[in-house]
Coordinates of C-alpha atoms in Angstrom, one line a residue:
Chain Q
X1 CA 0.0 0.0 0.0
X2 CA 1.4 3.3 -0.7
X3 CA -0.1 4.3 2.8
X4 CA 2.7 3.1 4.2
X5 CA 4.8 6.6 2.7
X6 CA 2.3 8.8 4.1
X7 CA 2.4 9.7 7.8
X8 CA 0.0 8.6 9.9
X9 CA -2.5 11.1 11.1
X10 CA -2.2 10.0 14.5
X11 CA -3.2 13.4 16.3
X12 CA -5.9 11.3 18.8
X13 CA -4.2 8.8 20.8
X14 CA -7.2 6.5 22.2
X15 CA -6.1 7.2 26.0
X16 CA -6.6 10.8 25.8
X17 CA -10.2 10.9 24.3
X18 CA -13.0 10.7 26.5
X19 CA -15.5 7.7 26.6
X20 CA -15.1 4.1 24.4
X21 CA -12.1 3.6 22.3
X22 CA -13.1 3.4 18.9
X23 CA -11.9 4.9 15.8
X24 CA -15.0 6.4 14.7
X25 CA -14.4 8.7 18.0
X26 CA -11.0 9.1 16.9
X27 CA -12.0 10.4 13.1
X28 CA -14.3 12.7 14.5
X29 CA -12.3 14.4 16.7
X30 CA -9.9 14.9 13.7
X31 CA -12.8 15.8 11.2
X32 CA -15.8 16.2 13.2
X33 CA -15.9 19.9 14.1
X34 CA -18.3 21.8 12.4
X35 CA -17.3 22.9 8.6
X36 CA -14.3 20.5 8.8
X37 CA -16.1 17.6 6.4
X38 CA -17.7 20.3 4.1
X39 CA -14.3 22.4 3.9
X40 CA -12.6 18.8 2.8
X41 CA -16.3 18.1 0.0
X42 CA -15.5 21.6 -1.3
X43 CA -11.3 20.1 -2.2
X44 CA -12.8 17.3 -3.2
X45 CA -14.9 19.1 -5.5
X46 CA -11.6 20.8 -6.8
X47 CA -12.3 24.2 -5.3
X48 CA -8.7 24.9 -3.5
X49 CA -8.6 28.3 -2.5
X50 CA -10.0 30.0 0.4
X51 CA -12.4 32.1 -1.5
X52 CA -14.3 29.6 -2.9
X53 CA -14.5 27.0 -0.1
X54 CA -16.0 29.9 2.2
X55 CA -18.3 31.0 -0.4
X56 CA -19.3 27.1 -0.9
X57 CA -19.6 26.2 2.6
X58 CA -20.9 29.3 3.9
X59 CA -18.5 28.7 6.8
X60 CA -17.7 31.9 8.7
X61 CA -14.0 33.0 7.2
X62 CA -12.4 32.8 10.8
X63 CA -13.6 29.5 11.9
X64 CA -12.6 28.2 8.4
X65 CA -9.8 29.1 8.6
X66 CA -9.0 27.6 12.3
X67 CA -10.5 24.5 10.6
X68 CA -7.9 24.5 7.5
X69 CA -5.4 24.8 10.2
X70 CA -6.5 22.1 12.1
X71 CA -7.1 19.6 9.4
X72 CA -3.1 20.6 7.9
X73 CA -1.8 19.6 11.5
X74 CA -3.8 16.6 11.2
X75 CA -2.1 15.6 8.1
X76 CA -5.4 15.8 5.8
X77 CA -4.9 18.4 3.4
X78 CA -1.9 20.6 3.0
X79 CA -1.1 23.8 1.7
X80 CA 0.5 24.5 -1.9
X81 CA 1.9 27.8 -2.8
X82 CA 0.2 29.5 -6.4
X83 CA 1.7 32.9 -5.6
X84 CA 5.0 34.9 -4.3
X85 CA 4.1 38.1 -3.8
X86 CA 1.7 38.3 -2.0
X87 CA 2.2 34.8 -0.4
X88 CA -1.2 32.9 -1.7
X89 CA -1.7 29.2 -0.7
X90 CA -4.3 26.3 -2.4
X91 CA -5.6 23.9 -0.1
X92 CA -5.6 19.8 -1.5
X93 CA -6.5 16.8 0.0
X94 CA -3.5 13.9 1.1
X95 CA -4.4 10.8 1.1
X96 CA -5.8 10.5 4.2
X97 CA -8.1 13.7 3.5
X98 CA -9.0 11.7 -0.1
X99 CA -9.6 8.6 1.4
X100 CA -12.5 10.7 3.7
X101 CA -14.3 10.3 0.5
X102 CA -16.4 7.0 1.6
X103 CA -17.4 9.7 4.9
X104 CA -18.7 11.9 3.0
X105 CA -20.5 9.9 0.0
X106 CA -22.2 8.1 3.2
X107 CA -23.7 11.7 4.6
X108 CA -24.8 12.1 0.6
X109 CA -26.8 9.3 0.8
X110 CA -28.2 9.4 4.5
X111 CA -28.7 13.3 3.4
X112 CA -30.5 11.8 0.0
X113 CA -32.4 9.3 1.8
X114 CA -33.8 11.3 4.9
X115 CA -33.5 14.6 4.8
X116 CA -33.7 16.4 1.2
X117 CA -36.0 15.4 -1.6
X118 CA -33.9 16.4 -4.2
X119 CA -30.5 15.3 -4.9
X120 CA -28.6 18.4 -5.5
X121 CA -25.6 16.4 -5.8
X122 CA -24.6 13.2 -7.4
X123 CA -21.7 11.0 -7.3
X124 CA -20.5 9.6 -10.8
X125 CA -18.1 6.4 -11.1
X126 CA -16.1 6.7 -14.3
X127 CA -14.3 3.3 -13.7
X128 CA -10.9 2.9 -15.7
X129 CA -10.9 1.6 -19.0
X130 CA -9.1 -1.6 -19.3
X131 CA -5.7 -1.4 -21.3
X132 CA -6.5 -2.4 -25.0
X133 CA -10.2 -1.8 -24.5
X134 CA -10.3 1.7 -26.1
X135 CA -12.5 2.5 -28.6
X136 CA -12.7 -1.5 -29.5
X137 CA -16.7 -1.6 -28.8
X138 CA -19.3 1.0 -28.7
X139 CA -19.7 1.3 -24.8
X140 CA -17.9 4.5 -24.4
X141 CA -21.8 5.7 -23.5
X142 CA -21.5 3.4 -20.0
X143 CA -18.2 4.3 -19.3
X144 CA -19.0 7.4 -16.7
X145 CA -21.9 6.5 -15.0
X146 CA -23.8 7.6 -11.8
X147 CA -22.6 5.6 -9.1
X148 CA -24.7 2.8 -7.7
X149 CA -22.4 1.6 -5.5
X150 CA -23.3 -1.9 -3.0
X151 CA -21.4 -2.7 -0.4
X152 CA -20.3 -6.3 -0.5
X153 CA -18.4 -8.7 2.1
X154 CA -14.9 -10.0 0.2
X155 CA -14.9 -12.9 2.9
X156 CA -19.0 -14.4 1.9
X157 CA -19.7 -12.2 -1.0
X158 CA -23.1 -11.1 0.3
X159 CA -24.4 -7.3 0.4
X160 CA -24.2 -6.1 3.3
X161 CA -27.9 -5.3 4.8
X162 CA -28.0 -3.5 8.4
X163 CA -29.6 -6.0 10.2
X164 CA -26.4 -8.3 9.4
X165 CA -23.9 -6.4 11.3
X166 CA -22.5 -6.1 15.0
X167 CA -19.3 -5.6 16.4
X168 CA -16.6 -6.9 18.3
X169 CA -15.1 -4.7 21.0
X170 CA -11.3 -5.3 21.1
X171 CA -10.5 -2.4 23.4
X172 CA -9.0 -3.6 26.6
X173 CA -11.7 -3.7 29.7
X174 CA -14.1 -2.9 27.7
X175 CA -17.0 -4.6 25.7
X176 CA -20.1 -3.8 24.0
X177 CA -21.7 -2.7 26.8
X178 CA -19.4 -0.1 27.8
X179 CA -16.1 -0.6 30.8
X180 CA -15.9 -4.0 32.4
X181 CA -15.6 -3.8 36.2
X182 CA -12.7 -4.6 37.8
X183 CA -14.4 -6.3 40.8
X184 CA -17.7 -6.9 42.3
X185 CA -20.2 -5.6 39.7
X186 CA -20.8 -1.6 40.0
X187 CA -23.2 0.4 38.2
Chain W
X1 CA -39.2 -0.1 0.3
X2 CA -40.7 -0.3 3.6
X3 CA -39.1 3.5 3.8
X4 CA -41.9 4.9 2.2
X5 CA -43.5 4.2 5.7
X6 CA -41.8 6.3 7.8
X7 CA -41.4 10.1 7.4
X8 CA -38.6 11.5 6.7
X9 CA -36.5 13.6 8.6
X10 CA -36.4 16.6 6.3
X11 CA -35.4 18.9 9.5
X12 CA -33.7 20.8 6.8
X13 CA -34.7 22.4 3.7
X14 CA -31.8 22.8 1.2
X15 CA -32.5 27.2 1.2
X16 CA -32.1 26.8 4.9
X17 CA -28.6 25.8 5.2
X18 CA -25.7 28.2 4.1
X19 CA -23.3 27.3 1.0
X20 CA -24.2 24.7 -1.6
X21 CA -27.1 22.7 -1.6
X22 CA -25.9 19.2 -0.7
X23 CA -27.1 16.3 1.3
X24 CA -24.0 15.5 3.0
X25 CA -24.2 19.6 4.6
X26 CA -28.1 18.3 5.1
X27 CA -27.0 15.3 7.0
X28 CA -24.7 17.2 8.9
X29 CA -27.2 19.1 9.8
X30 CA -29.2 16.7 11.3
X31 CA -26.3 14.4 12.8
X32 CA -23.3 16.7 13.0
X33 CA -22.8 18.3 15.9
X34 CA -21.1 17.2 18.6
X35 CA -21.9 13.8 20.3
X36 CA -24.6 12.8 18.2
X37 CA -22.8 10.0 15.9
X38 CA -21.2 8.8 19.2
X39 CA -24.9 8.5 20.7
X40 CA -26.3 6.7 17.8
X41 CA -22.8 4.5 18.1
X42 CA -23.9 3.7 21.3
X43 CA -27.4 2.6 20.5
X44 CA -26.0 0.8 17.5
X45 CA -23.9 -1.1 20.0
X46 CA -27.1 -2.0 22.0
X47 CA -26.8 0.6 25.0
X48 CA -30.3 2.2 24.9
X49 CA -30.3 4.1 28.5
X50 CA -28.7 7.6 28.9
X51 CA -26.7 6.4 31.9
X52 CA -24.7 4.3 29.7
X53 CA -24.7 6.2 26.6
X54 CA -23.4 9.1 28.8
X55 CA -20.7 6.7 29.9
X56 CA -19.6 5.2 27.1
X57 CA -19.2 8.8 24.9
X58 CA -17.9 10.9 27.8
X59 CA -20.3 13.4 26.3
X60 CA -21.5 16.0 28.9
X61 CA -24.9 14.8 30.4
X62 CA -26.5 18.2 29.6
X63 CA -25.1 18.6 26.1
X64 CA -26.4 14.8 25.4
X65 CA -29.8 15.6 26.5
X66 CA -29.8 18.2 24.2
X67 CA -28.5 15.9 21.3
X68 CA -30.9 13.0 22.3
X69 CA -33.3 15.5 22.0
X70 CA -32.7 16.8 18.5
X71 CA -32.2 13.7 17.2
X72 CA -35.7 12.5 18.3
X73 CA -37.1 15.6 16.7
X74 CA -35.0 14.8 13.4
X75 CA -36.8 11.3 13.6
X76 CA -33.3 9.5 14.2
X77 CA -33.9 8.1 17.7
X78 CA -37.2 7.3 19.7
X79 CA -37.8 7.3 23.1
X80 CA -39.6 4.4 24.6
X81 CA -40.7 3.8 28.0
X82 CA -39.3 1.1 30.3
X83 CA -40.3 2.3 33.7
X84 CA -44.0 3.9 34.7
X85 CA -42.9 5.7 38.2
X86 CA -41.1 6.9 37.9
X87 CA -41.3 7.8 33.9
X88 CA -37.9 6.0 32.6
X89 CA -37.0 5.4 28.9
X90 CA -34.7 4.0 26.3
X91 CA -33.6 5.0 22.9
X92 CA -33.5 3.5 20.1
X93 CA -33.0 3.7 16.5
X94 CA -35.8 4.3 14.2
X95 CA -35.0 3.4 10.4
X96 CA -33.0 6.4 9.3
X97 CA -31.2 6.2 12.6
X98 CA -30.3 2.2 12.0
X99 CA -29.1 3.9 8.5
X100 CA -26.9 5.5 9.6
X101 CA -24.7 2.6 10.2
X102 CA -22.7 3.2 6.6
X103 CA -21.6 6.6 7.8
X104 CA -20.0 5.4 11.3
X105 CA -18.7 2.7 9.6
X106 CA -17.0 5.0 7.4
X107 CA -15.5 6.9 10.2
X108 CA -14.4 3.7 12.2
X109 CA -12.5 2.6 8.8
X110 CA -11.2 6.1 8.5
X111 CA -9.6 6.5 12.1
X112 CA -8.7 2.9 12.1
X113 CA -6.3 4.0 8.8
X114 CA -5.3 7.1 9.7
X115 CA -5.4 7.8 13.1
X116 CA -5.4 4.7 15.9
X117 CA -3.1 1.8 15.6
X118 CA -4.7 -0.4 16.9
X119 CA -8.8 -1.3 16.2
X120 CA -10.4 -1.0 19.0
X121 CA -13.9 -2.3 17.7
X122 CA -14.4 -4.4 14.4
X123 CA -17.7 -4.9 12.4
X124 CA -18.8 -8.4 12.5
X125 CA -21.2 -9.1 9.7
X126 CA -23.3 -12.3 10.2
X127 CA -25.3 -12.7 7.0
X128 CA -28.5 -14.7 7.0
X129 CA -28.5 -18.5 6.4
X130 CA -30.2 -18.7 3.0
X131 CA -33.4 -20.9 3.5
X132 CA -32.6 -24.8 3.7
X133 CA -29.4 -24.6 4.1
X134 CA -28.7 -24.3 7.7
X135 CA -26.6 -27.0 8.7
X136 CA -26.6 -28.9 5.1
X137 CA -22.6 -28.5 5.4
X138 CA -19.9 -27.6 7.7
X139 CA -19.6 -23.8 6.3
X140 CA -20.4 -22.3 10.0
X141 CA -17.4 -21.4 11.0
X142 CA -17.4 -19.3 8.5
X143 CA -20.9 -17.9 8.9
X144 CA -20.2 -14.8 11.5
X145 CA -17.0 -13.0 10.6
X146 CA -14.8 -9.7 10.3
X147 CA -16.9 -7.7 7.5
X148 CA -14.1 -7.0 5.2
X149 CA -16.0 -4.8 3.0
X150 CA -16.0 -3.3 -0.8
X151 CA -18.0 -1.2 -2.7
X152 CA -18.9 -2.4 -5.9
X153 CA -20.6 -0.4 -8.3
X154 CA -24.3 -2.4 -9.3
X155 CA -23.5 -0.4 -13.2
X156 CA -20.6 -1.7 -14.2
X157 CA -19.4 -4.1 -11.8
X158 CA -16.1 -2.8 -10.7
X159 CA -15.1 -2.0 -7.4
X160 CA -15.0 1.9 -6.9
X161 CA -11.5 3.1 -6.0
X162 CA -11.2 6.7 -5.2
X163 CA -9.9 8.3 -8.1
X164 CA -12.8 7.0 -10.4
X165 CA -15.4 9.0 -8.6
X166 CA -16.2 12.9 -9.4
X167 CA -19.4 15.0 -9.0
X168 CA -22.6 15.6 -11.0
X169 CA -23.9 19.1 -9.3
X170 CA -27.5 19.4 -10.1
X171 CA -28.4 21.8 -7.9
X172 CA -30.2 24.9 -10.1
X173 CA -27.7 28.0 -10.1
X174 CA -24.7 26.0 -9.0
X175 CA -21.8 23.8 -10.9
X176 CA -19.0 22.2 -9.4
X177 CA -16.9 25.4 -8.7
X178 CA -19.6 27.4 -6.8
X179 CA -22.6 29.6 -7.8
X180 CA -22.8 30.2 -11.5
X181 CA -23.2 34.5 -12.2
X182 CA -26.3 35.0 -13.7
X183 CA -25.1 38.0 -15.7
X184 CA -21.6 38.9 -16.4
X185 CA -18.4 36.5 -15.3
X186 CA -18.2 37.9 -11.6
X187 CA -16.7 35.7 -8.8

């Protein structure tokens, strides 16, 4: 994996967040402040500079800007100089901030699903032709596509419905239900 | 779908919310702030009662009231009573909240990348037994397992890797770069 180049992240050691260990508490404290996600949609979208992404998000320009901060230090986007004088910087996504994608296609569709009735945006797959494929049949039509995406198990090959999942609690003294006791059983 | 039974959440019209009209800044909206994926997390994980939602998130009693409270007016959670006198009750997910499950998966796959080392919980995906087949051959062990996950497009078949996916805005008056000028090119 050509993860392995990139440095971790790694701003939220488990110990020093409050509450269950878990990685999904660990993202959000990394992403999870208000504007952060929309900030990273708007690089993702391929709108870099500041201008834009406060326009597009709507985000007051101070808090914006502490967010851009925080999500550099966290190692999920970084800051490219397009001008000398005066010093001007675009803002892209690492991969860590472009593997956030699968985040924020899930909002879309919750957002699609139960909240608006339109669907103001739309995520398109446009899959890599295989090598000597090109222009040998006439399916350029299907080759960008709205995506349609399922989520499948590698291990049984089965979509994965909601009502098929749990989880396993690794974290030490803890389990599903929250911290095991030590001793006699409190709570 | 049996969705078309239950309302929607639709706390928030797309005019409401500032920036571009998108579902993910719609879902954030509803399930954004503060503590409120960490609450459904909990719920997911089976812990229906504030005392151990409170406990398990670290969240501040007062600020998870509040968020319990929203998200039962975004139709997310429901309250249900467990105890008459004095009046006690239990959350749990409705539909959209149980659909939410893609997005803190997301996030648990994100921080489990990028920012903890270790994993502290794993998705276990137990898909159903198809019908007459339960115990026909010794393929249980293999029945409840680590969901190892892809996303597969239902179009074309491939699995979607991130740089194959873009962005159809079809909001009206925006495009991919921001608000389109009605009149002449202004910014």
């Amino acid at each position: 994996m050509s993860a392995a180049q990139e440095p971790r992240a790694r701003t939220a050691p488990a110990l020093a967040l409050p509450g269950r260990p878990c990685s999904a508490a660990a993202a959000l404290h990394v992403v999870g402040e208000k504007w952060a996600l929309l900030a990273v949609r708007e690089i993702f979208f391929g709108n870099h500079r500041f201008e834009a992404i406060a326009r597009n998000t709507g985000a007051p320009r101070d808090r914006l800007a502490a967010r851009l901060r925080s999500l550099e230090q966290a190692g999920v986007v970084e800051r490219r100089p397009y001008n000398e004088r005066p010093p001007r910087y675009e803002y892209h996504l690492t991969e860590s901030g472009r593997d956030l994608a699968p985040v924020i296609r899930a909002l879309l569709d919750w957002g699609d699903r139960w909240v608006l009735e339109d669907r103001p945006v739309v995520m398109i797959h446009e899959p890599a032709v295989p090598t000597g494929h090109e222009g040998s049949h006439g399916d350029t039509d299907a080759h960008a596509h709205e995506l349609d995406a399922a989520w499948i198990c590698r291990t049984c090959g089965e979509e994965v419905v909601m009502n098929t999942l749990t989880v396993d609690v690794r974290a030490p003294g803890w389990d599903r239900s929250g911290p095991r006791a030590p001793g006699p059983a409190g709570d």
